[in-house]
Structures are given as structure tokens and as C-alpha cells.
Amino acid sequence: MENTKSPELMEKIVSLCKRRGFIFQSSEIYGGINGFWDYGPYGTALKRAVEKCWWNEMVEKRDNVDGLDSTVICHPKIWKASGHLDKFGDLMTDCRDCKARHRVDQMEDQSKCPACGSKNLTPPREFNLMMKTYVGPVSDEEHTAYLRAETCQPIFVDFHLVRVAARRKLPFGIAQVGKAFRNEINPRNFIFRSREFSQMEMEFFCFEEDSMKWYEYWKNERVRYYTEVLGFKEDEIKIHEHETLAHYAKAALDIEFKFPFGWGELEGVHHRGTWDMSRHQEFSGENLEYFDQENNRRITPTVVETSVGVDRTVLALLCHAYDEDTAATKKEGMDEDVRIVLRFPAKLAPVQVAVLPLSNKLSEPANKISTALKKYFRVEFDVTGSIGKRYRRQDEIGTPYCVTYDFKTEEDQSVTVRDRDTMAQDRVAIDKLKQYFQDKLDM
Ligand code: ATP
């Protein structure tokens, strides 16, 4: 069936995520906490695969990007310098009748409550999104600190430490993957907008005169990543150029994904000018200029940023992958109308190979194959239930290949490999399995 992008699809994905152990409401037994989500076994594997894939694309494959892993809590002045303490907020309004709280910029009609239609709204108020905490034994103003609202600020602050340690000259980038926290007024759309999430950001430091060339380069690289590496279809993503720009920026765009609830920002590619470095220089009192030996000049580096949410990528992958296959019903001995299948790209699937002995009696030799393959791939061994049910379970968690160990295996030292998408079966010699999957998984 066509992957219809509808609100019902969202409900189906949320329910599948819970049932199969991808994503749960945080603190569920206490009634949950709004805007926080836990990743279960398969969700964790998927999330890690996404982070690893991004890291590989943005850092490991390149000669000009270094990694950083900074703290979540940083010096509070960083957030003063970045503008987050003064300006990082949204306007919110409360409905006096139904008590719902809304972000004003997200309301179609700003005079009416989107939940109940009442016009009895409070005047719009500023609301800061930074999450506050205290460092040390005293809970007062002086000891106030903040959980980082984005992962990029520590990159600017550590720029010279990284540059010297890695012996870099401009242009080069610094990348980081990690948690960010925002006290969102209205967390919604599952993991699309939450209060604790992860970001994958890369700040590319360059000369001002080359900065638009780099901006174009990173825009193209990031679009290529979505289509070629994650396999999104051309009609699933689009570029939204910002009409209004921050005063320091020369260009900015969002890469949007077509979620079941509509188009939503997946990633921002931003030309940030010299804003961040200049602000940190001003607030820290340190000279953060870069000495350009070739041209004998001191400059403030210009920054081009690529910034994407891990959780939004996971959600986009789930939406992209979800399919209800009606053509394949009643195959594989199953009595059903529809086969639910997550068609993840094989390299990101939480389980890449499932090893399924046809009978309990074959568990021991089958498990040996599973253990051997675990050195190279994410493998699950499953012996419970009929083979048809086990295939369907693997379809629902998006496993691209199932290996069935049957009664003929002892004789011909071969197993059956079943393809999730075509449901075709290949007979493969056990000693060729590793190579077979390496070719299939493009590893
Ligand atoms: P939005 O307009 O959706 O609030 P933003 O423009 O504030 O997002 P950025 O500050 O540019 O977002 O953050 C970069 C990326 O971090 C976003 O493209 C998104 O993928 C992710 N992100 C931002 N806020 C959240 C959130 N509350 N929950 C999950 N991911 C988020």
C-alpha cells in the first residue's frame, strides 16, 4: 500500500513504537511527563545507528572536521553572550476557559483558542526556554546555571582549544552530538518537539570571502545525505529558504520533511557570520581572533552551521519506513489482511539480521551462526513462535534479513535468507553468510 501521510499514520507509528519497544512515554507509571520520551531496545539501537551514520558522514569520512563532546552545563555567561538568556523565548498565551497553553506563532487565528475556540485568552507573554538549575550547595541567583539549549555554543567557546590541539588552519569544522534542553511551551507531535532531545551539529569556520561558497557546499551535502544515505524520496524533503534573516546572517534555510502532520523542520543550514565568535570575545574578554598567516591579517572566523535533531531524524525514518503491505498477505502461512513492515535502510535498521531456527531442536547450531554474525552486524536470535509470526515480528521492527536454519541445513551447510522487502528467499552457504551480508548492507 502507498505510504499515506495521514494523521492516522502518526497514531499507528506511536502505537507500533510502544508495542515493539522503540519509544515510550517517559515515567509512564507515574502518569508520564509531558515532552519527555524514553527509547526502548529497538529505539536505542536505531538512535545510535542514526548518530553513528551522521558522525561517519560528517566527521570520519572527512579530513577537515573534528569532534567535540562538551558538557551539558556550561558557564552561564555563555548563554548571556549567545543571547539565549535575553531573547530565547516564544510568546505564549493561556486560554482562561480550557486552561490550554499555546505558542502564539503557532496559532492560525491568534484571537481564538485552538483547543476550545474561546476568545478568552491572556495577553501574549514572553517565555524563556532555557532550563534552569543550580550548581553547588546554594540555590540562589549567583549559583544559577542552565542546561544547554543547543550543542553549538560550546563549540564556539572551545574553537581555539580544538584548533591548536588538532593543528588546524581555516577552513575546518567542529562537530558534536549530544543532548539539548528547551522548556518548550507546547511539546507535541510525539518526538518531533520535546523538552529533552539530541542534536547533531557541525560548525564550519571559514573566511568571510569564502563563506557563501561553503554555505552552498554544506546545503548540497546535507540534501545528498537525506536522499542518498538515508534514502528519503525527493517528494519527502524540501528546502525552505528563510525570508527574514538575523541581522548578522547572509543566508539560512531549513531542510523540511513531510511528516504525517505536515511539513516540519528537520535541519537548519545557517550562515551565522561572525556573530557567535564576536559575542564570546566580547563577553569573555579573550581575544578570539584567528591569525591568517598567508595574508598576514587577524580575522574573526565566519561560521556556517548544519544543525539537525536526532529525534526528528528518527521520527522521519519511522514515517518514511512505515508501510502496510496488502499484496503479500496470506503468504508465509499467515492468515492476515495486511503485513506491517518498517522499510528502514539496512545500515540503520535496529536489527540487521535475525537468526531463526525452524525448530527448538535446531537452536544450538543456529545460535552459533548468530554469535558468529554478531561480530559484524546487529543480530537477533529468536526461537519463539511459528516461523510466520517470527517473520512478521521482524518485519515490524524493520529487520532487512532473516536467516532460517532448517532441517536441511545439517546436510547442505546452507541456510535460507529471506528478504524483508521482496520476501524472496535465497539459499546461502553458512561460510558465505558474512560476505553475503556485507555486500547487502553496503559495509
Ligand atoms: P523549531 O522552529 O521547530 O522550534 P528551531 O528553529 O528552534 O526549531 P534550531 O534551534 O535551529 O531549531 O535547532 C536545530 C535542530 O534541532 C532543529 O532543526 C530540530 O531538528 C532540532 N530541534 C529543535 N528543537 C527541538 C525540540 N524541541 N525537539 C526536538 N528536536 C528539536
Coordinates of C-alpha atoms and ligand atoms in Angstrom, one line a residue:
M1 CA 0.0 0.0 0.0
E2 CA 1.1 3.6 -0.6
N3 CA 2.6 5.1 2.4
T4 CA -0.2 7.5 3.1
K5 CA 0.8 10.5 5.1
S6 CA -2.2 11.0 7.3
P7 CA -2.8 11.8 11.0
E8 CA -3.9 8.2 11.5
L9 CA -0.5 7.1 10.3
M10 CA 1.0 9.1 13.2
E11 CA -1.2 7.2 15.7
K12 CA -0.2 3.9 14.1
I13 CA 3.5 4.8 14.4
V14 CA 3.2 5.9 18.0
S15 CA 1.4 2.7 18.9
L16 CA 3.9 0.5 17.0
C17 CA 6.8 2.3 18.7
K18 CA 5.3 1.4 22.1
R19 CA 4.3 -2.2 21.2
R20 CA 7.6 -3.1 19.7
G21 CA 9.9 -1.2 22.1
F22 CA 11.1 1.7 20.1
I23 CA 9.8 4.7 22.1
F24 CA 7.9 5.0 25.4
Q25 CA 6.4 7.9 27.3
S26 CA 8.9 8.8 30.0
S27 CA 7.9 7.9 33.6
E28 CA 4.7 6.2 32.3
I29 CA 3.8 4.5 35.6
Y30 CA 3.6 8.0 37.2
G31 CA 1.3 9.2 34.5
G32 CA 4.1 10.4 32.2
I33 CA 5.9 13.8 32.0
N34 CA 5.0 16.0 29.0
G35 CA 7.7 16.4 26.4
F36 CA 10.0 13.6 27.6
W37 CA 10.4 10.3 25.8
D38 CA 12.4 7.1 26.6
Y39 CA 13.9 5.0 23.8
G40 CA 13.3 1.2 24.3
P41 CA 15.6 -1.5 23.0
Y42 CA 15.0 -1.1 19.3
G43 CA 14.6 2.7 19.5
T44 CA 18.0 2.9 21.2
A45 CA 19.6 0.8 18.5
L46 CA 18.0 3.0 15.8
K47 CA 19.0 6.2 17.5
R48 CA 22.6 5.0 17.9
A49 CA 22.7 4.0 14.3
V50 CA 21.5 7.4 13.2
E51 CA 24.1 9.2 15.3
K52 CA 26.8 6.8 14.1
C53 CA 25.8 7.3 10.5
W54 CA 25.8 11.1 10.8
W55 CA 29.2 11.0 12.6
N56 CA 30.6 8.9 9.9
E57 CA 29.3 11.2 7.2
M58 CA 30.3 14.5 8.9
V59 CA 33.5 13.6 10.8
E60 CA 35.1 10.3 10.0
K61 CA 34.9 10.5 6.2
R62 CA 36.3 14.0 6.1
D63 CA 39.8 15.5 6.6
N64 CA 38.5 18.8 7.7
V65 CA 36.0 18.2 10.6
D66 CA 37.0 17.4 14.2
G67 CA 34.8 16.0 17.0
L68 CA 33.9 17.5 20.4
D69 CA 32.0 16.2 23.4
S70 CA 31.3 19.1 25.7
T71 CA 29.3 19.3 28.9
V72 CA 25.6 19.9 29.1
I73 CA 26.0 22.6 31.8
C74 CA 28.4 25.3 30.8
H75 CA 29.4 28.7 32.3
P76 CA 26.1 30.7 32.5
K77 CA 27.8 33.7 30.7
I78 CA 27.8 31.6 27.5
W79 CA 24.1 31.9 27.4
K80 CA 24.2 35.6 28.1
A81 CA 26.7 36.0 25.2
S82 CA 24.7 33.8 22.8
G83 CA 21.5 35.8 23.5
H84 CA 19.6 32.8 24.9
L85 CA 19.0 34.3 28.3
D86 CA 17.6 37.6 26.9
K87 CA 15.9 36.6 23.7
F88 CA 15.5 32.9 23.5
G89 CA 11.8 32.6 24.0
D90 CA 8.4 32.4 22.4
L91 CA 5.3 34.4 23.1
M92 CA 2.7 32.3 24.9
T93 CA -0.9 32.7 25.7
D94 CA -3.2 30.8 28.1
C95 CA -6.9 30.1 27.5
R96 CA -8.8 31.2 30.6
D97 CA -11.6 28.8 29.8
C98 CA -10.0 25.4 29.0
K99 CA -6.6 26.3 30.5
A100 CA -4.6 25.2 27.4
R101 CA -1.3 27.0 26.8
H102 CA -0.3 27.9 23.2
R103 CA 2.7 29.3 21.4
V104 CA 1.3 32.5 19.7
D105 CA 3.4 31.9 16.5
Q106 CA 1.8 28.5 16.0
M107 CA -1.8 29.7 16.2
E108 CA -3.6 30.1 13.0
D109 CA -6.1 32.7 14.4
Q110 CA -4.3 34.4 17.3
S111 CA -7.5 35.7 18.8
K112 CA -9.0 32.2 19.3
C113 CA -8.0 29.2 21.5
P114 CA -7.1 26.4 19.0
A115 CA -8.3 23.8 21.6
C116 CA -11.8 25.1 22.5
G117 CA -12.4 28.1 20.3
S118 CA -12.8 30.5 23.2
K119 CA -11.7 34.1 22.8
N120 CA -11.0 34.5 26.5
L121 CA -7.2 34.5 26.1
T122 CA -4.5 36.1 28.3
P123 CA -2.4 38.8 26.6
P124 CA 0.7 37.2 25.0
R125 CA 3.7 36.9 27.4
E126 CA 7.4 36.3 26.8
F127 CA 8.6 32.9 28.0
N128 CA 12.2 31.9 28.2
L129 CA 13.0 28.3 27.0
M130 CA 16.2 27.8 29.0
M131 CA 16.1 25.1 31.7
K132 CA 17.5 26.3 34.9
T133 CA 19.4 24.5 37.7
Y134 CA 21.8 25.3 40.5
V135 CA 25.5 24.4 40.7
G136 CA 26.8 23.9 44.3
P137 CA 25.0 23.8 47.6
V138 CA 23.3 27.1 47.5
S139 CA 20.2 27.7 45.4
D140 CA 20.4 31.4 44.6
E141 CA 20.9 33.7 41.7
E142 CA 24.7 33.5 41.9
H143 CA 24.7 29.7 41.6
T144 CA 22.2 29.5 38.8
A145 CA 23.3 27.5 35.7
Y146 CA 21.4 26.3 32.6
L147 CA 21.1 23.1 30.7
R148 CA 22.4 23.8 27.2
A149 CA 19.7 24.8 24.7
E150 CA 21.8 23.8 21.7
T151 CA 25.1 21.9 21.3
C152 CA 26.8 24.5 19.2
Q153 CA 27.7 27.2 21.8
P154 CA 30.4 25.1 23.5
I155 CA 31.9 24.5 20.0
F156 CA 32.4 28.3 19.6
V157 CA 33.9 28.6 23.1
D158 CA 36.3 25.7 22.5
F159 CA 37.2 26.8 19.0
H160 CA 40.8 27.8 19.7
L161 CA 41.5 24.8 22.0
V162 CA 40.4 22.4 19.2
R163 CA 42.2 24.4 16.5
V164 CA 45.5 24.3 18.4
A165 CA 45.2 20.6 19.5
A166 CA 44.2 19.4 16.0
R167 CA 46.8 21.8 14.3
R168 CA 44.1 23.2 12.1
K169 CA 44.1 26.2 9.7
L170 CA 40.9 27.7 8.4
P171 CA 38.7 26.4 6.9
F172 CA 37.7 23.5 9.1
G173 CA 34.7 22.3 11.1
I174 CA 33.9 21.1 14.6
A175 CA 31.1 18.6 15.2
Q176 CA 29.2 17.5 18.3
V177 CA 26.3 15.1 19.1
G178 CA 24.6 15.5 22.4
K179 CA 21.6 16.4 24.5
A180 CA 19.9 19.8 24.4
F181 CA 17.1 21.0 26.6
R182 CA 14.3 23.5 25.9
N183 CA 11.4 24.3 28.1
E184 CA 9.0 24.1 25.1
I185 CA 5.6 25.7 25.8
N186 CA 3.8 23.1 23.8
P187 CA 5.7 19.9 23.2
R188 CA 3.8 17.9 20.6
N189 CA 3.8 15.6 17.6
F190 CA 5.5 12.7 19.5
I191 CA 9.3 13.1 19.5
F192 CA 9.1 16.0 16.9
R193 CA 9.0 18.7 19.6
S194 CA 10.2 17.6 23.1
R195 CA 11.8 19.2 26.0
E196 CA 14.9 17.0 26.1
F197 CA 16.3 16.0 22.8
S198 CA 19.6 15.3 21.0
Q199 CA 21.2 17.4 18.3
M200 CA 23.9 16.7 15.7
E201 CA 25.6 20.0 14.9
M202 CA 28.6 21.0 12.8
E203 CA 30.1 24.5 12.9
F204 CA 32.3 25.2 9.9
F205 CA 34.8 28.1 10.5
C206 CA 36.0 29.9 7.3
F207 CA 37.0 33.2 5.8
E208 CA 34.2 35.6 5.2
E209 CA 35.0 35.9 1.4
D210 CA 34.5 32.1 1.0
S211 CA 31.6 31.7 3.3
M212 CA 28.8 31.6 0.7
K213 CA 30.7 29.0 -1.3
W214 CA 30.8 26.9 1.9
Y215 CA 27.1 27.5 2.6
E216 CA 26.2 26.2 -0.8
Y217 CA 28.6 23.2 -0.3
W218 CA 27.0 22.2 3.0
K219 CA 23.5 22.7 1.8
N220 CA 24.2 20.3 -1.1
E221 CA 26.0 17.8 1.1
R222 CA 23.1 17.7 3.6
V223 CA 20.5 17.2 0.9
R224 CA 22.6 14.5 -0.6
Y225 CA 22.8 12.9 2.9
Y226 CA 19.0 12.7 3.1
T227 CA 18.4 11.3 -0.3
E228 CA 21.5 9.1 -0.8
V229 CA 22.4 8.0 2.7
L230 CA 19.0 7.9 4.5
G231 CA 17.1 7.1 1.2
F232 CA 14.4 9.7 1.6
K233 CA 12.4 10.2 -1.6
E234 CA 12.5 13.5 -3.4
D235 CA 8.9 14.4 -2.5
E236 CA 9.6 13.7 1.2
I237 CA 12.0 16.6 1.7
K238 CA 12.1 20.2 0.6
I239 CA 14.2 23.2 1.2
H240 CA 12.6 26.3 2.9
E241 CA 14.8 29.4 2.5
H242 CA 14.3 31.9 5.3
E243 CA 12.6 35.1 4.1
T244 CA 13.8 37.1 7.1
L245 CA 17.3 36.7 8.3
A246 CA 19.1 37.6 11.6
H247 CA 21.0 40.8 11.1
Y248 CA 24.4 39.0 11.2
A249 CA 23.4 36.2 8.8
K250 CA 23.8 36.2 5.0
A251 CA 21.6 33.1 4.3
A252 CA 19.6 30.5 6.2
L253 CA 17.5 27.6 5.2
D254 CA 15.6 24.6 6.7
I255 CA 15.5 21.2 5.2
E256 CA 12.0 20.0 5.9
F257 CA 10.5 16.5 5.9
K258 CA 6.9 15.7 5.0
F259 CA 5.6 14.3 8.3
P260 CA 2.1 12.8 8.6
F261 CA 1.1 16.1 10.4
G262 CA 2.6 18.3 7.7
W263 CA 6.0 19.7 6.7
G264 CA 8.3 20.1 9.6
E265 CA 11.9 21.3 10.1
L266 CA 14.4 18.5 10.2
E267 CA 17.6 20.5 9.9
G268 CA 18.8 24.1 9.6
V269 CA 21.8 25.2 7.5
H270 CA 22.7 28.7 8.7
H271 CA 25.3 31.3 7.7
R272 CA 26.0 32.7 11.2
G273 CA 28.5 35.4 10.1
T274 CA 31.0 36.3 12.9
W275 CA 28.2 36.8 15.4
D276 CA 28.9 34.0 17.8
M277 CA 32.7 34.4 17.9
S278 CA 32.4 38.2 18.3
R279 CA 29.9 37.8 21.1
H280 CA 32.0 35.3 23.0
Q281 CA 35.0 37.6 22.5
E282 CA 33.1 40.5 24.0
F283 CA 31.7 38.6 26.9
S284 CA 34.8 36.6 27.9
G285 CA 37.2 39.4 27.3
E286 CA 39.5 37.0 25.5
N287 CA 40.9 37.6 22.0
L288 CA 39.2 35.0 19.9
E289 CA 40.6 36.2 16.6
Y290 CA 42.4 34.0 14.1
F291 CA 45.8 34.8 12.6
D292 CA 45.8 34.2 8.9
Q293 CA 49.5 33.6 8.2
E294 CA 49.2 33.5 4.4
N295 CA 47.7 37.0 4.3
N296 CA 49.2 38.4 7.5
R297 CA 45.9 39.5 8.9
R298 CA 43.8 38.9 12.0
I299 CA 40.2 38.0 11.4
T300 CA 37.1 36.7 13.2
P301 CA 36.1 33.4 11.6
T302 CA 32.8 33.3 9.8
V303 CA 30.6 30.3 10.6
V304 CA 28.4 28.1 8.5
E305 CA 26.3 25.7 10.6
T306 CA 24.5 22.5 9.9
S307 CA 22.1 21.6 12.8
V308 CA 19.8 18.6 12.9
G309 CA 17.8 16.8 15.6
V310 CA 18.5 13.1 16.2
D311 CA 14.9 12.5 17.4
R312 CA 13.4 14.3 14.4
T313 CA 15.6 12.1 12.2
V314 CA 14.4 9.0 14.0
L315 CA 10.8 10.2 13.5
A316 CA 11.4 11.0 9.8
L317 CA 12.9 7.5 9.4
L318 CA 9.9 5.8 11.1
C319 CA 7.5 7.8 8.9
H320 CA 9.5 7.0 5.7
A321 CA 9.8 3.3 6.6
Y322 CA 6.3 2.5 7.8
D323 CA 4.3 0.5 5.3
E324 CA 1.2 -1.7 5.2
D325 CA 1.7 -4.4 2.6
T326 CA -1.6 -5.8 1.4
A327 CA -0.1 -7.6 -1.6
A328 CA 1.9 -10.0 0.5
T329 CA -0.9 -11.3 2.7
K330 CA -1.6 -14.9 3.3
K331 CA 2.0 -15.7 2.3
E332 CA 4.4 -17.4 4.6
G333 CA 1.4 -19.3 6.2
M334 CA -0.1 -16.3 7.8
D335 CA -3.8 -15.6 8.0
E336 CA -3.9 -11.8 7.7
D337 CA -5.1 -8.8 5.6
V338 CA -2.1 -6.7 6.0
R339 CA 1.6 -7.0 6.8
I340 CA 3.1 -4.1 8.7
V341 CA 6.6 -3.5 7.7
L342 CA 9.2 -0.9 8.5
R343 CA 11.4 -0.5 5.5
F344 CA 14.4 1.0 7.1
P345 CA 17.7 1.4 5.1
A346 CA 19.6 -1.8 6.1
K347 CA 22.5 0.1 7.6
L348 CA 20.3 1.8 10.1
A349 CA 17.9 -1.0 11.0
P350 CA 18.0 -1.8 14.7
V351 CA 18.3 -5.5 13.9
Q352 CA 20.1 -6.1 10.6
V353 CA 19.9 -9.9 10.6
A354 CA 17.6 -12.2 12.6
V355 CA 18.6 -15.8 13.0
L356 CA 15.5 -18.1 13.3
P357 CA 15.9 -21.9 13.8
L358 CA 12.9 -23.6 12.3
S359 CA 12.5 -25.8 15.4
N360 CA 13.7 -25.6 19.0
K361 CA 15.8 -28.7 18.4
L362 CA 17.9 -26.7 15.9
S363 CA 18.6 -23.9 18.5
E364 CA 22.2 -24.8 19.3
P365 CA 23.7 -24.9 15.8
A366 CA 21.6 -21.8 14.8
N367 CA 22.8 -19.9 17.8
K368 CA 26.4 -20.5 16.7
I369 CA 25.7 -18.7 13.4
S370 CA 24.0 -15.9 15.3
T371 CA 27.0 -15.5 17.6
A372 CA 29.4 -15.5 14.7
L373 CA 27.5 -12.8 12.8
K374 CA 27.2 -10.6 15.9
K375 CA 30.8 -9.6 15.4
Y376 CA 29.9 -7.7 12.3
F377 CA 26.2 -6.9 12.4
R378 CA 23.3 -6.2 14.7
V379 CA 21.8 -9.6 15.1
E380 CA 18.9 -11.0 17.0
F381 CA 18.3 -14.7 17.7
D382 CA 14.7 -15.7 18.1
V383 CA 13.3 -19.2 18.6
T384 CA 9.8 -18.5 19.9
G385 CA 6.6 -19.0 18.0
S386 CA 5.8 -20.1 14.4
I387 CA 8.2 -19.0 11.7
G388 CA 5.5 -16.9 10.1
K389 CA 4.9 -15.0 13.3
R390 CA 8.6 -14.5 13.8
Y391 CA 8.9 -13.1 10.2
R392 CA 6.1 -10.6 10.9
R393 CA 7.7 -9.5 14.2
Q394 CA 11.0 -8.9 12.4
D395 CA 9.0 -7.0 9.6
E396 CA 7.5 -4.8 12.3
I397 CA 10.9 -3.8 13.7
G398 CA 12.3 -3.4 10.2
T399 CA 14.8 -6.3 10.1
P400 CA 16.0 -6.5 6.4
Y401 CA 17.2 -10.1 6.5
C402 CA 16.0 -13.2 8.3
V403 CA 18.2 -16.4 8.3
T404 CA 16.2 -19.6 8.7
Y405 CA 18.1 -22.6 10.0
D406 CA 16.1 -25.7 8.9
F407 CA 16.3 -29.5 8.8
K408 CA 18.3 -29.5 5.6
T409 CA 20.9 -27.2 6.9
E410 CA 22.9 -30.0 8.6
E411 CA 23.1 -31.8 5.2
D412 CA 24.0 -28.9 2.9
Q413 CA 25.6 -26.5 5.4
S414 CA 23.3 -23.7 4.0
V415 CA 20.5 -21.6 5.3
T416 CA 17.6 -19.7 3.8
V417 CA 17.9 -15.9 3.8
R418 CA 14.6 -14.1 3.5
D419 CA 14.4 -10.5 2.2
R420 CA 12.1 -8.2 4.2
D421 CA 11.0 -6.2 1.1
T422 CA 10.7 -8.7 -1.6
M423 CA 10.0 -11.7 0.7
A424 CA 12.2 -13.7 -1.7
Q425 CA 14.3 -16.5 -0.3
D426 CA 17.9 -17.2 -1.1
R427 CA 19.8 -20.4 -0.1
V428 CA 23.2 -19.3 1.1
A429 CA 26.2 -21.4 2.3
I430 CA 26.9 -20.7 6.0
D431 CA 30.6 -19.9 5.3
K432 CA 29.5 -17.3 2.7
L433 CA 27.0 -15.5 5.1
K434 CA 29.3 -12.8 6.4
Q435 CA 30.3 -11.7 2.8
Y436 CA 26.7 -12.0 1.7
F437 CA 25.5 -9.6 4.3
Q438 CA 28.5 -7.3 4.0
D439 CA 27.6 -6.8 0.3
K440 CA 23.9 -6.4 1.0
L441 CA 24.4 -4.0 3.9
D442 CA 26.9 -2.0 2.0
M443 CA 29.6 -2.3 4.7
Ligands
ATP1 P1 11.6 24.9 15.7 O1 11.4 26.1 14.9 O2 11.0 23.7 15.2 O3 11.4 25.2 17.2 P2 14.3 25.7 15.8 O4 14.4 26.5 14.5 O5 14.2 26.4 17.1 O6 13.2 24.6 15.6 P3 17.1 25.1 15.9 O7 17.3 25.9 17.1 O8 17.6 25.5 14.6 O9 15.5 24.7 15.8 O10 17.6 23.6 16.2 C1 18.2 22.8 15.3 C2 17.5 21.4 15.2 O11 17.3 20.9 16.4 C3 16.1 21.5 14.6 O12 16.2 21.5 13.2 C4 15.5 20.2 15.1 O13 15.8 19.1 14.3 C5 16.1 20.1 16.5 N1 15.2 20.6 17.5 C6 15.0 21.9 17.9 N2 14.1 22.0 18.9 C7 13.6 20.7 19.1 C8 12.7 20.1 20.0 N3 12.1 20.9 20.9 N4 12.5 18.8 20.0 C9 13.2 18.0 19.1 N5 14.1 18.5 18.2 C10 14.3 19.8 18.2

